[in-house]
Amino acid sequence: RLRLEAELSIHDEAARQAVADDIDRLDAIIGQFLNFARGSAAETPVTTDLDALVGQLIEAYARSEQAISFSPGGTPLPLRRQGVQRALGNLIDNAGKYGGGPIEVTTWHDDDDAGIDVLDRGPGIPPEEIERLKQPFTRLQSARSNACGTGLGLAIAERMARLHGGRLELLPRPGGGLIARL
C-alpha cells in the first residue's frame, strides 16, 4: 500500500524514489527479523551439491554487478538449502558493505569438514569483538552509522552453522581483510 500511495501521491520523482528506497530498506529489515525469529531448524536437510547451491547465489550477485568470484571445491552434503543460502547471503552482504574490493567465495572439503569461505579486503574485525558480533542485534561501533543493518546477519549465519554441526569463524585474511568461514 505504501508503494502504491507513493506512486500515486508523490509527484516529485526524487522524493518518490527516496520513499521507495526507504520502503525497500524497511522490507529488508523486517525480512531479517522474520528470518531470525523463524530460524531454519524446521527445514529438512537434503543432500545438496554445495558448489551448485553456492554457484546459483553467486550468479545472482554477479547479475547485480557485485564484484564477486567463486572457486568451487565442495562436495554434496545434507543441507538446509534455504538456511545455508540465507547465511551465505548475509556473509556476502557484509563483505559488500564493510569489505573493500572484490569479494571472493570458495567452497572446500577435506576428510572431516566442508565449508564456505567469503573473503574481502576490508578492515577486518578486532579479535576481541568476534564473539560479541555473533550475538543478535550487535554491530561494530564503526558500522553503527549504517542505519540499514539490523545486527542479525552474523547471528543467522552462526545459528545455521550450528544447525549443521559446524561453526562460523571470522578470521583475519593474510594481506588484510576478513575470511568469514561457514
CSV table of C-alpha atoms in Angstrom, one decimal:
chain,number,residue,atom,x,y,z
A,1,ARG,CA,0.0,0.0,0.0
A,2,LEU,CA,2.8,2.4,0.8
A,3,ARG,CA,4.4,1.8,-2.7
A,4,LEU,CA,1.1,2.4,-4.4
A,5,GLU,CA,0.5,5.6,-2.3
A,6,ALA,CA,3.9,6.8,-3.2
A,7,GLU,CA,3.4,6.2,-6.9
A,8,LEU,CA,0.0,8.0,-6.9
A,9,SER,CA,0.6,10.8,-4.5
A,10,ILE,CA,4.2,11.9,-4.8
A,11,HIS,CA,4.8,13.9,-8.0
A,12,ASP,CA,8.4,14.8,-7.5
A,13,GLU,CA,10.5,11.9,-8.9
A,14,ALA,CA,13.4,12.3,-6.5
A,15,ALA,CA,11.1,12.3,-3.5
A,16,ARG,CA,9.1,9.3,-4.8
A,17,GLN,CA,12.4,7.4,-5.3
A,18,ALA,CA,13.6,8.3,-1.8
A,19,VAL,CA,10.3,6.9,-0.4
A,20,ALA,CA,10.7,3.7,-2.5
A,21,ASP,CA,14.2,3.3,-1.2
A,22,ASP,CA,13.0,3.7,2.4
A,23,ILE,CA,10.3,1.1,1.8
A,24,ASP,CA,13.0,-1.3,0.4
A,25,ARG,CA,15.2,-0.8,3.5
A,26,LEU,CA,12.3,-1.4,5.8
A,27,ASP,CA,11.3,-4.5,3.9
A,28,ALA,CA,14.8,-5.9,4.2
A,29,ILE,CA,15.0,-5.2,7.9
A,30,ILE,CA,11.6,-6.8,8.6
A,31,GLY,CA,12.7,-9.8,6.5
A,32,GLN,CA,15.8,-10.3,8.6
A,33,PHE,CA,13.8,-10.1,11.8
A,34,LEU,CA,11.4,-12.7,10.5
A,35,ASN,CA,14.2,-15.0,9.2
A,36,PHE,CA,15.9,-14.8,12.6
A,37,ALA,CA,12.7,-15.4,14.5
A,38,ARG,CA,11.7,-18.4,12.4
A,39,GLY,CA,15.1,-20.0,12.3
A,40,SER,CA,15.7,-22.9,10.0
A,41,ALA,CA,15.5,-25.8,12.3
A,42,ALA,CA,12.2,-26.9,10.8
A,43,GLU,CA,13.7,-27.1,7.3
A,44,THR,CA,14.7,-30.7,6.5
A,45,PRO,CA,18.3,-31.3,5.4
A,46,VAL,CA,18.5,-32.6,1.8
A,47,THR,CA,21.6,-34.0,0.1
A,48,THR,CA,22.7,-31.0,-1.9
A,49,ASP,CA,25.6,-30.2,-4.3
A,50,LEU,CA,27.3,-27.5,-2.3
A,51,ASP,CA,29.0,-26.0,-5.4
A,52,ALA,CA,25.8,-25.8,-7.3
A,53,LEU,CA,24.0,-24.2,-4.4
A,54,VAL,CA,26.7,-21.6,-3.9
A,55,GLY,CA,27.1,-21.1,-7.6
A,56,GLN,CA,23.4,-20.1,-8.0
A,57,LEU,CA,23.7,-17.5,-5.3
A,58,ILE,CA,27.0,-16.1,-6.8
A,59,GLU,CA,25.3,-15.8,-10.2
A,60,ALA,CA,22.5,-13.7,-8.6
A,61,TYR,CA,25.1,-11.3,-7.0
A,62,ALA,CA,27.1,-11.1,-10.3
A,63,ARG,CA,23.9,-10.1,-12.2
A,64,SER,CA,23.5,-7.2,-9.7
A,65,GLU,CA,27.0,-6.1,-10.7
A,66,GLN,CA,28.6,-7.1,-7.4
A,67,ALA,CA,32.3,-7.7,-7.9
A,68,ILE,CA,32.4,-11.3,-6.8
A,69,SER,CA,34.2,-14.5,-7.8
A,70,PHE,CA,33.6,-18.2,-7.0
A,71,SER,CA,36.1,-21.0,-6.7
A,72,PRO,CA,34.3,-24.4,-6.2
A,73,GLY,CA,35.8,-27.2,-4.2
A,74,GLY,CA,32.8,-28.5,-2.2
A,75,THR,CA,31.0,-31.8,-2.1
A,76,PRO,CA,27.4,-33.0,-1.8
A,77,LEU,CA,26.2,-32.6,1.8
A,78,PRO,CA,22.9,-32.9,3.7
A,79,LEU,CA,22.0,-29.2,3.9
A,80,ARG,CA,19.1,-27.0,4.9
A,81,ARG,CA,19.2,-25.3,1.5
A,82,GLN,CA,17.3,-22.1,2.2
A,83,GLY,CA,19.1,-21.6,5.5
A,84,VAL,CA,22.5,-22.0,4.0
A,85,GLN,CA,21.6,-19.6,1.2
A,86,ARG,CA,20.4,-17.1,3.7
A,87,ALA,CA,23.5,-17.4,5.9
A,88,LEU,CA,25.8,-17.2,2.8
A,89,GLY,CA,23.8,-14.2,1.5
A,90,ASN,CA,24.3,-12.4,4.9
A,91,LEU,CA,28.1,-13.1,4.8
A,92,ILE,CA,28.3,-11.8,1.2
A,93,ASP,CA,26.2,-8.7,2.0
A,94,ASN,CA,28.5,-7.9,5.0
A,95,ALA,CA,31.6,-8.3,2.7
A,96,GLY,CA,30.0,-5.9,0.3
A,97,LYS,CA,29.1,-3.3,2.9
A,98,TYR,CA,32.2,-3.5,5.1
A,99,GLY,CA,34.9,-5.1,3.0
A,100,GLY,CA,37.0,-3.5,0.3
A,101,GLY,CA,37.4,-4.6,-3.2
A,102,PRO,CA,36.0,-7.6,-4.9
A,103,ILE,CA,34.5,-10.5,-2.9
A,104,GLU,CA,35.9,-14.0,-3.2
A,105,VAL,CA,33.9,-17.1,-2.3
A,106,THR,CA,35.3,-20.6,-2.1
A,107,THR,CA,33.9,-23.9,-1.1
A,108,TRP,CA,36.1,-26.7,0.2
A,109,HIS,CA,36.1,-30.1,1.9
A,110,ASP,CA,38.6,-32.5,3.5
A,111,ASP,CA,38.2,-35.7,5.4
A,112,ASP,CA,36.5,-34.1,8.4
A,113,ASP,CA,34.9,-30.8,7.3
A,114,ALA,CA,33.4,-28.9,4.5
A,115,GLY,CA,32.8,-25.2,4.3
A,116,ILE,CA,32.3,-21.9,2.5
A,117,ASP,CA,34.7,-19.0,2.8
A,118,VAL,CA,33.8,-15.4,2.0
A,119,LEU,CA,36.8,-13.3,1.7
A,120,ASP,CA,37.1,-9.5,1.5
A,121,ARG,CA,39.8,-6.8,1.8
A,122,GLY,CA,38.1,-4.6,4.3
A,123,PRO,CA,39.4,-3.6,7.7
A,124,GLY,CA,38.6,-6.9,9.3
A,125,ILE,CA,37.2,-7.4,12.8
A,126,PRO,CA,39.2,-6.9,16.0
A,127,PRO,CA,39.7,-10.3,17.7
A,128,GLU,CA,38.1,-9.2,20.9
A,129,GLU,CA,34.8,-8.3,19.1
A,130,ILE,CA,34.3,-11.5,17.2
A,131,GLU,CA,32.2,-13.5,19.7
A,132,ARG,CA,30.1,-10.4,20.6
A,133,LEU,CA,29.3,-9.8,16.9
A,134,LYS,CA,27.8,-13.3,16.5
A,135,GLN,CA,25.1,-12.3,19.0
A,136,PRO,CA,21.8,-10.9,17.7
A,137,PHE,CA,21.4,-7.1,17.3
A,138,THR,CA,25.1,-6.3,17.6
A,139,ARG,CA,27.4,-4.4,15.2
A,140,LEU,CA,30.8,-2.9,15.4
A,141,GLN,CA,30.8,0.7,16.6
A,142,SER,CA,32.2,1.9,13.3
A,143,ALA,CA,29.2,0.2,11.5
A,144,ARG,CA,26.5,1.9,13.5
A,145,SER,CA,26.3,4.8,11.1
A,146,ASN,CA,24.9,2.3,8.6
A,147,ALA,CA,21.2,2.6,9.5
A,148,CYS,CA,20.0,-0.2,7.2
A,149,GLY,CA,21.7,-3.0,9.2
A,150,THR,CA,19.9,-5.0,11.9
A,151,GLY,CA,22.9,-6.7,13.5
A,152,LEU,CA,21.3,-10.1,12.7
A,153,GLY,CA,23.4,-11.3,9.7
A,154,LEU,CA,26.2,-12.9,11.7
A,155,ALA,CA,23.8,-14.3,14.3
A,156,ILE,CA,21.8,-16.0,11.5
A,157,ALA,CA,25.0,-17.4,9.9
A,158,GLU,CA,26.2,-18.7,13.4
A,159,ARG,CA,22.8,-20.3,14.0
A,160,MET,CA,22.9,-22.1,10.6
A,161,ALA,CA,26.4,-23.3,11.2
A,162,ARG,CA,25.4,-24.8,14.5
A,163,LEU,CA,22.3,-26.5,13.0
A,164,HIS,CA,24.7,-28.3,10.6
A,165,GLY,CA,27.1,-29.3,13.5
A,166,GLY,CA,29.6,-26.6,12.4
A,167,ARG,CA,30.7,-23.1,13.4
A,168,LEU,CA,31.1,-19.6,12.0
A,169,GLU,CA,34.6,-18.4,12.1
A,170,LEU,CA,35.7,-14.8,11.5
A,171,LEU,CA,39.4,-14.8,10.7
A,172,PRO,CA,42.0,-12.3,9.6
A,173,ARG,CA,42.8,-12.6,6.0
A,174,PRO,CA,46.5,-12.6,5.1
A,175,GLY,CA,47.3,-9.4,3.4
A,176,GLY,CA,44.4,-7.6,5.0
A,177,GLY,CA,40.7,-8.2,5.2
A,178,LEU,CA,38.4,-10.9,6.6
A,179,ILE,CA,37.6,-14.5,6.0
A,180,ALA,CA,34.1,-15.4,7.1
A,181,ARG,CA,34.1,-19.2,7.2
A,182,LEU,CA,30.9,-21.2,7.4
